[in-house]
Short mmCIF file of C-alpha atoms and ligand atoms in Angstrom, two decimals:
data_model
loop_
_atom_site.label_atom_id
_atom_site.label_comp_id
_atom_site.label_asym_id
_atom_site.label_seq_id
_atom_site.Cartn_x
_atom_site.Cartn_y
_atom_site.Cartn_z
CA UNK A 27 0.00 0.00 0.00
CA UNK A 28 1.24 3.51 -0.72
CA UNK A 29 1.41 5.87 2.25
CA UNK A 30 1.71 9.65 2.39
CA UNK A 31 5.28 10.96 1.96
CA UNK A 32 7.36 11.23 5.13
CA UNK A 33 6.77 14.48 6.96
CA UNK A 34 3.32 15.09 5.46
CA UNK A 35 -0.11 14.60 6.98
CA UNK A 36 -3.69 13.99 5.94
CA UNK A 37 -6.18 16.19 7.74
CA UNK A 38 -9.69 14.87 8.17
CA UNK A 39 -12.50 14.81 10.69
CA UNK A 40 -12.04 16.97 13.78
CA UNK A 41 -8.45 17.86 12.92
CA UNK A 42 -9.46 19.23 9.50
CA UNK A 43 -12.27 21.21 11.15
CA UNK A 44 -9.80 22.72 13.64
CA UNK A 45 -7.36 23.59 10.85
CA UNK A 46 -10.05 25.44 8.90
CA UNK A 47 -11.19 27.19 12.03
CA UNK A 48 -7.63 28.41 12.74
CA UNK A 49 -7.34 29.75 9.19
CA UNK A 50 -10.76 31.39 9.35
CA UNK A 51 -9.96 33.01 12.69
CA UNK A 52 -6.74 34.33 11.17
CA UNK A 53 -8.56 35.70 8.11
CA UNK A 54 -11.09 37.48 10.30
CA UNK A 55 -8.39 39.02 12.50
CA UNK A 56 -6.28 40.15 9.53
CA UNK A 57 -9.25 41.57 7.59
CA UNK A 58 -10.36 43.51 10.64
CA UNK A 59 -6.89 45.09 10.80
CA UNK A 60 -7.17 46.20 7.17
CA UNK A 61 -5.08 43.48 5.52
CA UNK A 62 -6.25 41.91 2.27
CA UNK A 63 -5.52 38.45 0.99
CA UNK A 64 -2.82 37.46 -1.47
CA UNK A 65 -2.38 34.01 -2.98
CA UNK A 66 0.93 33.35 -4.64
CA UNK A 67 2.00 30.18 -6.49
CA UNK A 68 3.13 27.15 -4.50
CA UNK A 69 6.34 27.13 -6.54
CA UNK A 70 8.63 29.93 -7.65
CA UNK A 71 11.98 30.40 -9.36
CA UNK A 72 14.45 28.87 -6.88
CA UNK A 73 16.61 31.98 -7.16
CA UNK A 74 13.86 34.02 -5.46
CA UNK A 75 14.55 32.25 -2.19
CA UNK A 76 18.31 32.01 -2.76
CA UNK A 77 18.47 35.78 -3.00
CA UNK A 78 15.74 36.63 -0.52
CA UNK A 79 16.01 34.11 2.29
CA UNK A 80 19.78 33.89 1.87
CA UNK A 81 22.19 31.49 0.20
CA UNK A 82 23.81 30.43 3.45
CA UNK A 83 20.62 29.64 5.33
CA UNK A 84 19.51 26.11 6.21
CA UNK A 85 16.25 26.73 4.42
CA UNK A 86 18.02 27.31 1.10
CA UNK A 87 21.02 24.99 1.37
CA UNK A 88 19.40 21.98 2.96
CA UNK A 89 15.66 22.23 3.12
CA UNK A 90 14.35 23.52 -0.16
CA UNK A 91 12.51 21.21 -2.54
CA UNK A 92 14.21 22.25 -5.79
CA UNK A 93 13.38 20.68 -9.14
CA UNK A 94 13.75 21.30 -12.80
CA UNK A 95 10.57 21.45 -14.85
CA UNK A 96 10.22 20.13 -18.38
CA UNK A 97 11.23 23.53 -19.70
CA UNK A 98 14.52 23.36 -17.82
CA UNK A 99 13.54 26.02 -15.26
CA UNK A 100 14.97 25.67 -11.77
CA UNK A 101 11.97 25.91 -9.49
CA UNK A 102 11.40 25.50 -5.76
CA UNK A 103 8.34 24.62 -3.72
CA UNK A 104 7.95 27.69 -1.55
CA UNK A 105 9.60 27.25 1.85
CA UNK A 106 8.13 30.50 3.21
CA UNK A 107 5.70 33.25 2.27
CA UNK A 108 7.53 36.57 2.49
CA UNK A 109 9.80 36.39 -0.57
CA UNK A 110 6.88 35.47 -2.88
CA UNK A 111 4.75 38.31 -1.49
CA UNK A 112 7.57 40.81 -2.02
CA UNK A 113 8.05 39.49 -5.56
CA UNK A 114 4.32 39.92 -6.24
CA UNK A 115 4.25 43.46 -4.83
CA UNK A 116 7.13 44.43 -7.14
CA UNK A 117 5.76 42.55 -10.14
CA UNK A 118 2.37 44.27 -9.87
CA UNK A 119 3.82 47.63 -8.88
CA UNK A 120 1.55 47.80 -5.84
CA UNK A 121 3.77 50.37 -4.15
CA UNK A 122 3.14 52.83 -7.00
CA UNK A 123 -0.55 53.13 -6.26
CA UNK A 124 -0.63 52.50 -2.53
CA UNK A 125 1.25 54.33 0.18
CA UNK A 126 1.22 51.24 2.31
CA UNK A 127 0.60 47.66 1.30
CA UNK A 128 -1.02 45.32 3.82
CA UNK A 129 -1.35 41.71 2.75
CA UNK A 130 -2.07 38.40 4.42
CA UNK A 131 -1.70 34.83 3.21
CA UNK A 132 -2.55 31.32 4.31
CA UNK A 133 -1.33 28.09 2.79
CA UNK A 134 1.15 25.24 2.70
CA UNK A 135 4.93 25.65 2.81
CA UNK A 136 7.56 22.99 2.11
CA UNK A 137 10.85 22.30 3.82
CA UNK A 138 12.91 19.15 3.74
CA UNK A 139 13.48 18.99 7.51
CA UNK A 140 13.84 16.05 9.84
CA UNK A 141 10.24 15.33 10.83
CA UNK A 142 9.35 15.39 14.52
CA UNK A 143 6.48 16.58 16.70
CA UNK A 144 5.51 20.01 15.36
CA UNK A 145 7.91 19.80 12.41
CA UNK A 146 6.78 18.63 9.01
CA UNK A 147 7.94 18.73 5.41
CA UNK A 148 4.64 20.16 4.26
CA UNK A 149 3.18 22.48 6.86
CA UNK A 150 0.77 25.40 6.83
CA UNK A 151 1.46 29.00 7.62
CA UNK A 152 -0.72 32.04 8.01
CA UNK A 153 1.05 35.37 7.89
CA UNK A 154 0.87 39.09 7.22
CA UNK A 155 3.22 41.52 5.52
CA UNK A 156 3.09 45.24 6.18
CA UNK A 157 5.05 47.42 3.72
CA UNK A 158 5.45 51.18 3.82
CA UNK A 159 6.80 52.63 7.05
CA UNK A 160 10.05 52.36 9.03
CA UNK A 161 8.33 53.48 12.25
CA UNK A 162 8.72 51.28 15.34
CA UNK A 163 4.98 51.76 15.76
CA UNK A 164 4.56 49.32 12.85
CA UNK A 165 6.64 46.71 14.70
CA UNK A 166 4.45 47.13 17.75
CA UNK A 167 1.22 46.99 15.74
CA UNK A 168 2.11 43.83 13.80
CA UNK A 169 3.42 42.06 16.91
CA UNK A 170 0.18 42.92 18.69
CA UNK A 171 -1.84 41.74 15.69
CA UNK A 172 -0.14 38.34 15.94
CA UNK A 173 -0.88 38.26 19.67
CA UNK A 174 -4.52 39.19 19.01
CA UNK A 175 -4.75 36.27 16.65
CA UNK A 176 -3.47 33.87 19.32
CA UNK A 177 -5.94 35.31 21.83
CA UNK A 178 -8.80 34.94 19.33
CA UNK A 179 -7.88 31.27 19.18
CA UNK A 180 -8.22 31.10 22.96
CA UNK A 181 -4.48 30.79 23.69
CA UNK A 182 -3.22 32.75 26.66
CA UNK A 183 0.02 31.32 27.98
CA UNK A 184 2.78 32.39 25.63
CA UNK A 185 5.93 34.50 25.63
CA UNK A 186 6.99 37.12 23.10
CA UNK A 187 10.77 36.97 22.63
CA UNK A 188 12.39 39.94 20.94
CA UNK A 189 15.89 40.55 19.66
CA UNK A 190 17.72 43.20 17.66
CA UNK A 191 19.74 41.79 14.77
CA UNK A 192 20.74 45.22 13.46
CA UNK A 193 20.94 46.38 9.86
CA UNK A 194 22.95 44.60 7.16
CA UNK A 195 25.76 47.10 7.86
CA UNK A 196 25.68 46.51 11.65
CA UNK A 197 25.80 42.81 11.03
CA UNK A 198 28.70 42.76 8.59
CA UNK A 199 31.25 43.68 11.27
CA UNK A 200 29.65 41.48 13.83
CA UNK A 201 29.60 38.42 11.60
CA UNK A 202 33.30 38.79 10.89
CA UNK A 203 34.12 38.75 14.61
CA UNK A 204 31.62 36.03 15.38
CA UNK A 205 33.01 33.84 12.64
CA UNK A 206 36.56 34.35 13.87
CA UNK A 207 35.53 33.42 17.39
CA UNK A 208 33.66 30.32 16.21
CA UNK A 209 36.48 29.23 13.94
CA UNK A 210 38.78 29.16 16.94
CA UNK A 211 36.34 26.90 18.78
CA UNK A 212 34.74 24.87 16.01
CA UNK A 213 35.86 21.56 17.49
CA UNK A 214 33.90 22.28 20.68
CA UNK A 215 30.60 22.80 18.82
CA UNK A 216 28.03 20.08 18.28
CA UNK A 217 28.85 18.31 15.04
CA UNK A 218 25.59 19.41 13.47
CA UNK A 219 26.53 23.07 13.97
CA UNK A 220 30.13 22.93 12.75
CA UNK A 221 29.39 23.44 9.03
CA UNK A 222 27.42 26.59 9.91
CA UNK A 223 30.57 28.37 11.07
CA UNK A 224 31.63 28.95 7.49
CA UNK A 225 28.24 28.98 5.85
CA UNK A 226 26.16 31.09 8.21
CA UNK A 227 27.75 31.74 11.61
CA UNK A 228 24.68 33.62 12.74
CA UNK A 229 22.70 30.39 12.84
CA UNK A 230 25.05 28.86 15.37
CA UNK A 231 23.67 31.32 17.91
CA UNK A 232 20.21 29.81 18.19
CA UNK A 233 21.32 26.18 18.22
CA UNK A 234 19.52 24.09 20.80
CA UNK A 235 22.49 21.70 21.22
CA UNK A 236 23.99 21.91 24.75
CA UNK A 237 27.60 21.71 23.53
CA UNK A 238 27.07 24.57 21.12
CA UNK A 239 25.16 26.62 23.66
CA UNK A 240 28.10 26.46 26.04
CA UNK A 241 30.42 27.93 23.44
CA UNK A 242 27.88 30.50 22.32
CA UNK A 243 27.63 31.89 25.84
CA UNK A 244 31.13 33.31 25.45
CA UNK A 245 30.65 34.50 21.86
CA UNK A 246 30.55 38.18 20.96
CA UNK A 247 27.01 39.58 21.11
CA UNK A 248 25.38 41.42 18.26
CA UNK A 249 24.22 44.09 20.74
CA UNK A 250 27.74 45.51 20.93
CA UNK A 251 27.83 46.09 17.16
CA UNK A 252 24.54 47.87 16.68
CA UNK A 253 24.33 51.44 15.45
CA UNK A 254 22.70 54.02 17.74
CA UNK A 255 19.69 54.13 15.41
CA UNK A 256 19.23 50.37 15.52
CA UNK A 257 19.41 50.31 19.31
CA UNK A 258 16.94 53.18 19.56
CA UNK A 259 14.52 51.51 17.14
CA UNK A 260 14.09 48.27 19.07
CA UNK A 261 14.14 50.11 22.42
CA UNK A 262 11.16 52.09 21.19
CA UNK A 263 9.37 48.93 20.05
CA UNK A 264 9.82 47.48 23.54
CA UNK A 265 8.58 50.70 25.18
CA UNK A 266 5.53 50.88 22.93
CA UNK A 267 4.68 47.25 23.61
CA UNK A 268 4.87 47.86 27.33
CA UNK A 269 2.61 50.85 27.04
CA UNK A 270 0.08 49.24 24.70
CA UNK A 271 -0.03 45.81 26.35
CA UNK A 272 1.34 46.05 29.90
CA UNK A 273 0.36 42.48 30.76
CA UNK A 274 1.94 40.86 27.75
CA UNK A 275 4.99 38.73 28.57
CA UNK A 276 7.69 40.36 26.39
CA UNK A 277 11.29 39.22 26.96
CA UNK A 278 14.52 40.23 25.21
CA UNK A 279 16.35 37.17 23.87
CA UNK A 280 19.93 37.88 22.69
CA UNK A 281 20.16 34.44 21.03
CA UNK A 282 17.11 34.77 18.84
CA UNK A 283 18.30 35.12 15.23
CA UNK A 284 15.64 33.39 13.08
CA UNK A 285 16.52 31.31 10.07
CA UNK A 286 16.20 33.91 7.33
CA UNK A 287 18.78 36.50 6.30
CA UNK A 288 16.41 39.27 5.32
CA UNK A 289 15.58 40.54 8.79
CA UNK A 290 16.79 43.93 9.97
CA UNK A 291 16.60 45.23 13.54
CA UNK A 292 13.50 43.76 15.19
CA UNK A 293 13.04 39.99 15.17
CA UNK A 294 10.58 38.19 17.38
CA UNK A 295 9.09 34.84 18.15
CA UNK A 296 6.10 33.80 20.21
CA UNK A 297 6.66 30.55 22.07
CA UNK A 298 4.28 28.35 23.98
CA UNK A 299 5.11 26.19 27.02
CA UNK A 300 2.49 23.72 25.74
CA UNK A 301 4.79 22.69 22.88
CA UNK A 302 7.92 20.56 23.21
CA UNK A 303 11.29 21.23 21.59
CA UNK A 304 9.66 22.96 18.64
CA UNK A 305 8.04 25.63 20.78
CA UNK A 306 7.70 28.56 18.36
CA UNK A 307 4.09 29.28 17.45
CA UNK A 308 5.00 32.14 15.18
CA UNK A 309 7.87 34.40 14.27
CA UNK A 310 8.67 37.46 12.27
CA UNK A 311 10.38 40.78 12.15
CA UNK A 312 11.38 43.82 10.16
CA UNK A 313 12.89 43.50 6.71
CA UNK A 314 13.77 46.96 5.42
CA UNK A 315 16.11 45.83 2.63
CA UNK A 316 14.40 42.89 0.98
CA UNK A 317 12.75 44.98 -1.73
CA UNK A 318 16.14 46.39 -2.74
CA UNK A 319 17.62 42.87 -2.76
CA UNK A 320 15.08 42.08 -5.48
CA UNK A 321 15.91 45.22 -7.46
CA UNK A 322 12.95 47.23 -6.17
CA UNK A 323 12.80 50.62 -4.46
CA UNK A 324 13.66 50.90 -0.76
CA UNK A 325 10.53 49.83 1.13
CA UNK A 326 10.58 49.29 4.88
CA UNK A 327 8.47 46.31 5.92
CA UNK A 328 7.48 44.04 8.78
CA UNK A 329 5.76 40.65 8.83
CA UNK A 330 5.10 37.47 10.74
CA UNK A 331 4.19 33.87 9.97
CA UNK A 332 2.49 31.42 12.29
CA UNK A 333 2.69 27.65 11.99
CA UNK A 334 -0.79 26.16 11.86
CA UNK A 335 0.35 22.66 12.95
CA UNK A 336 1.95 24.19 16.05
CA UNK A 337 -1.29 26.02 16.80
CA UNK A 338 -3.16 22.75 16.36
CA UNK A 339 -0.84 21.11 18.89
CA UNK A 340 -1.32 23.95 21.36
CA UNK A 341 -5.09 23.75 20.87
CA UNK A 342 -5.25 19.97 20.92
CA UNK A 343 -7.89 19.77 23.57
CA UNK A 344 -10.21 22.27 21.98
CA UNK A 345 -13.42 20.86 20.53
CA UNK A 346 -13.84 21.67 16.85
CA UNK A 347 -16.53 24.13 15.89
CA UNK A 348 -19.21 22.57 13.75
CA UNK A 349 -22.60 23.85 12.79
CA UNK A 350 -25.06 21.96 14.98
CA UNK A 351 -27.01 19.52 12.83
CA UNK A 352 -30.24 18.74 14.56
CA UNK A 353 -32.19 16.53 12.27
CA UNK A 354 -31.65 13.06 10.86
CA UNK A 355 -33.97 11.50 8.28
CA UNK A 356 -34.69 7.79 8.57
CA UNK A 357 -36.31 6.56 5.32
CA UNK A 358 -37.89 3.13 5.52
CA UNK A 359 -38.26 2.34 1.79
CA UNK A 360 -36.95 3.48 -1.59
CA UNK A 361 -39.71 6.01 -2.21
CA UNK A 362 -39.08 7.50 1.27
CA UNK A 363 -35.37 7.65 0.48
CA UNK A 364 -36.05 9.93 -2.48
CA UNK A 365 -38.57 12.01 -0.48
CA UNK A 366 -36.02 12.41 2.36
CA UNK A 367 -33.31 13.53 -0.08
CA UNK A 368 -35.62 16.20 -1.53
CA UNK A 369 -36.69 17.43 1.92
CA UNK A 370 -33.05 17.53 3.07
CA UNK A 371 -32.21 19.68 0.07
CA UNK A 372 -35.17 22.03 0.70
CA UNK A 373 -34.24 22.36 4.38
CA UNK A 374 -30.63 23.19 3.43
CA UNK A 375 -31.97 25.97 1.15
CA UNK A 376 -33.67 27.38 4.25
CA UNK A 377 -30.38 27.33 6.15
CA UNK A 378 -31.33 24.27 8.16
CA UNK A 379 -28.80 21.52 7.71
CA UNK A 380 -30.23 18.02 8.00
CA UNK A 381 -28.65 14.68 7.29
CA UNK A 382 -30.07 11.37 6.21
CA UNK A 383 -29.36 7.73 5.86
CA UNK A 384 -28.77 7.08 2.13
CA UNK A 385 -29.65 3.44 2.63
CA UNK A 386 -33.06 2.17 3.50
CA UNK A 387 -32.75 1.34 7.18
CA UNK A 388 -34.85 -0.44 9.73
CA UNK A 389 -36.50 1.90 12.20
CA UNK A 390 -34.41 0.48 15.02
CA UNK A 391 -31.00 0.86 13.39
CA UNK A 392 -31.91 4.33 12.04
CA UNK A 393 -32.86 5.58 15.50
CA UNK A 394 -29.79 3.99 17.06
CA UNK A 395 -27.56 5.85 14.61
CA UNK A 396 -29.37 9.15 15.18
CA UNK A 397 -28.91 8.81 18.94
CA UNK A 398 -25.28 7.78 18.73
CA UNK A 399 -24.34 10.61 16.39
CA UNK A 400 -25.72 13.32 18.61
CA UNK A 401 -28.74 14.45 16.56
CA UNK A 402 -31.56 15.97 18.56
CA UNK A 403 -34.41 14.87 16.28
CA UNK A 404 -35.16 12.06 13.86
CA UNK A 405 -37.66 12.28 11.00
CA UNK A 406 -39.23 8.97 10.07
CA UNK A 407 -40.79 8.31 6.66
CA UNK A 408 -42.22 4.91 5.66
CA UNK A 409 -44.89 3.73 3.17
CA UNK A 410 -47.72 4.71 5.53
CA UNK A 411 -46.34 8.21 6.04
CA UNK A 412 -45.98 8.66 2.28
CA UNK A 413 -49.64 7.75 1.80
CA UNK A 414 -50.77 10.22 4.46
CA UNK A 415 -48.33 12.91 3.32
CA UNK A 416 -47.13 13.17 6.92
CA UNK A 417 -43.86 11.98 8.44
CA UNK A 418 -43.04 11.60 12.14
CA UNK A 419 -40.78 14.08 13.95
CA UNK A 420 -39.28 12.34 16.95
CA UNK A 421 -37.47 14.15 19.75
CA UNK A 422 -34.68 11.84 20.80
CA UNK A 423 -34.17 13.16 24.32
CA UNK A 424 -37.59 12.00 25.53
CA UNK A 425 -39.11 10.05 22.63
CA UNK A 426 -41.99 12.55 22.17
CA UNK A 427 -43.25 12.58 18.59
CA UNK A 428 -45.48 14.59 16.28
CA UNK A 429 -46.91 14.07 12.80
CA UNK A 430 -45.64 16.74 10.38
CA UNK A 431 -46.50 17.34 6.69
CA UNK A 432 -43.87 16.24 4.20
CA UNK A 433 -42.99 19.82 3.45
CA UNK A 434 -39.80 21.71 4.35
CA UNK A 435 -41.56 24.79 5.77
CA UNK A 436 -43.74 22.68 8.05
CA UNK A 437 -40.74 20.67 9.25
CA UNK A 438 -38.69 23.82 9.88
CA UNK A 439 -41.53 25.35 11.88
CA UNK A 440 -42.11 22.24 14.00
CA UNK A 441 -38.40 21.85 14.60
CA UNK A 442 -38.18 25.39 15.91
CA UNK A 443 -41.24 24.93 18.12
CA UNK A 444 -40.17 21.56 19.57
CA UNK A 445 -36.55 22.56 19.99
CA UNK A 446 -37.47 25.56 22.11
CA UNK A 447 -39.67 23.34 24.20
CA UNK A 448 -36.93 20.73 24.69
CA UNK A 449 -37.17 19.65 28.32
P1 AMP B 12 9.70 30.68 9.86
O1 AMP B 12 9.08 30.77 8.49
O2 AMP B 12 10.87 29.76 9.91
O3 AMP B 12 9.94 32.02 10.44
O4 AMP B 12 8.63 29.97 10.79
C1 AMP B 12 7.45 30.57 11.24
C2 AMP B 12 6.62 29.55 11.95
O5 AMP B 12 6.28 28.48 11.07
C3 AMP B 12 7.34 28.85 13.09
O6 AMP B 12 7.23 29.60 14.27
C4 AMP B 12 6.59 27.55 13.19
O7 AMP B 12 5.40 27.72 13.93
C5 AMP B 12 6.22 27.25 11.76
N1 AMP B 12 7.14 26.28 11.13
C6 AMP B 12 8.35 26.51 10.58
N2 AMP B 12 8.87 25.38 10.07
C7 AMP B 12 7.99 24.39 10.31
C8 AMP B 12 7.93 22.98 10.02
N3 AMP B 12 8.90 22.35 9.36
N4 AMP B 12 6.83 22.30 10.42
C9 AMP B 12 5.83 22.91 11.07
N5 AMP B 12 5.83 24.22 11.36
C10 AMP B 12 6.87 24.96 10.99
#
């Protein structure tokens, strides 16, 4: 038998309902904040991510699904959402007509990572991108929007970790010194982190490996290399957050670097104690130079992306939201089957969802199913009922029953009446 590829999942039943609910809650929150939706292709030119996310990053060197299509183009399944959104904004010249661009997206991303709890090769992200202002107020507003989203989902115990990674210029000097330091101590690092010293020394900083962490403690800190403006920017973000949301748990984290090169100054992550090793629910930051990297005009921007599978894990105990379906038709012969299907359709047109058994059932098994599946009422139609033009509405909680015309309006009215009177 063929199974789903490693690191992917099928969503069905309650889990699929929760996933949709998370995405819908996100859409509502983002729309309310004035963001509009963008859908970009699931694959792009691979060079988009090489240039945008960074050639030395894990995402690009190790994790990207790259393939050649029949036309010989080098394409990549998108590993993240920001680079495609920036490409689309430039391609459609959105910055020409709008002073600020506010977009949100939701959809699958692909990374060839080692699968574990909360880490998949196809996963879903929801995210927003704000483009148009360098003000630290934007950083505060987008961070608070992501927090609002988590609260809308009913999550309350989480921490916002913030760091300042400086501008590209701040970082150039720092990376030189960091690399020199790490080169001297490469042998002491966890084996997994050793290749990063040459490729992307920054990434060594947020390693979770104890051996590496020990070395990193003594490493130069980016804070000492930041320009006055960079320091002031993130200090203001922290002040504004304190003022706007005094009860929010916001903590500076000097080791937070994030896995993408495009960030400037503010980076942040929201973590949840309910998750294990992969504890980041969402992450993001400012990226004031990405548009220029792609040949566009300077355009200061800020965004975040949340991992839907992580949210699902954190919300595991939450019951899925489903429209309550009250009524279950039990047809007792073929003619009743057809009549039930028509009535179900007419009830649906009136906004009243009903379900039915698409097999002719015995009265007993039909009622047993209706009870077991949590319906409040059953509607019985047999040969006798068809002759009389009246079916039987049965309230399952107490067995009370009433004859009702085989007509959607009459059924809807009785249902309303008997539901309100439910003992
Ligand atoms: P990133 O795009 O790396 O900034 O990640 C943003 C968020 O996406 C993270 O905080 C996670 O919640 C989620 N995420 C990233 N990679 C994965 C993965 N492989 N599987 C599941 N969720 C992920």
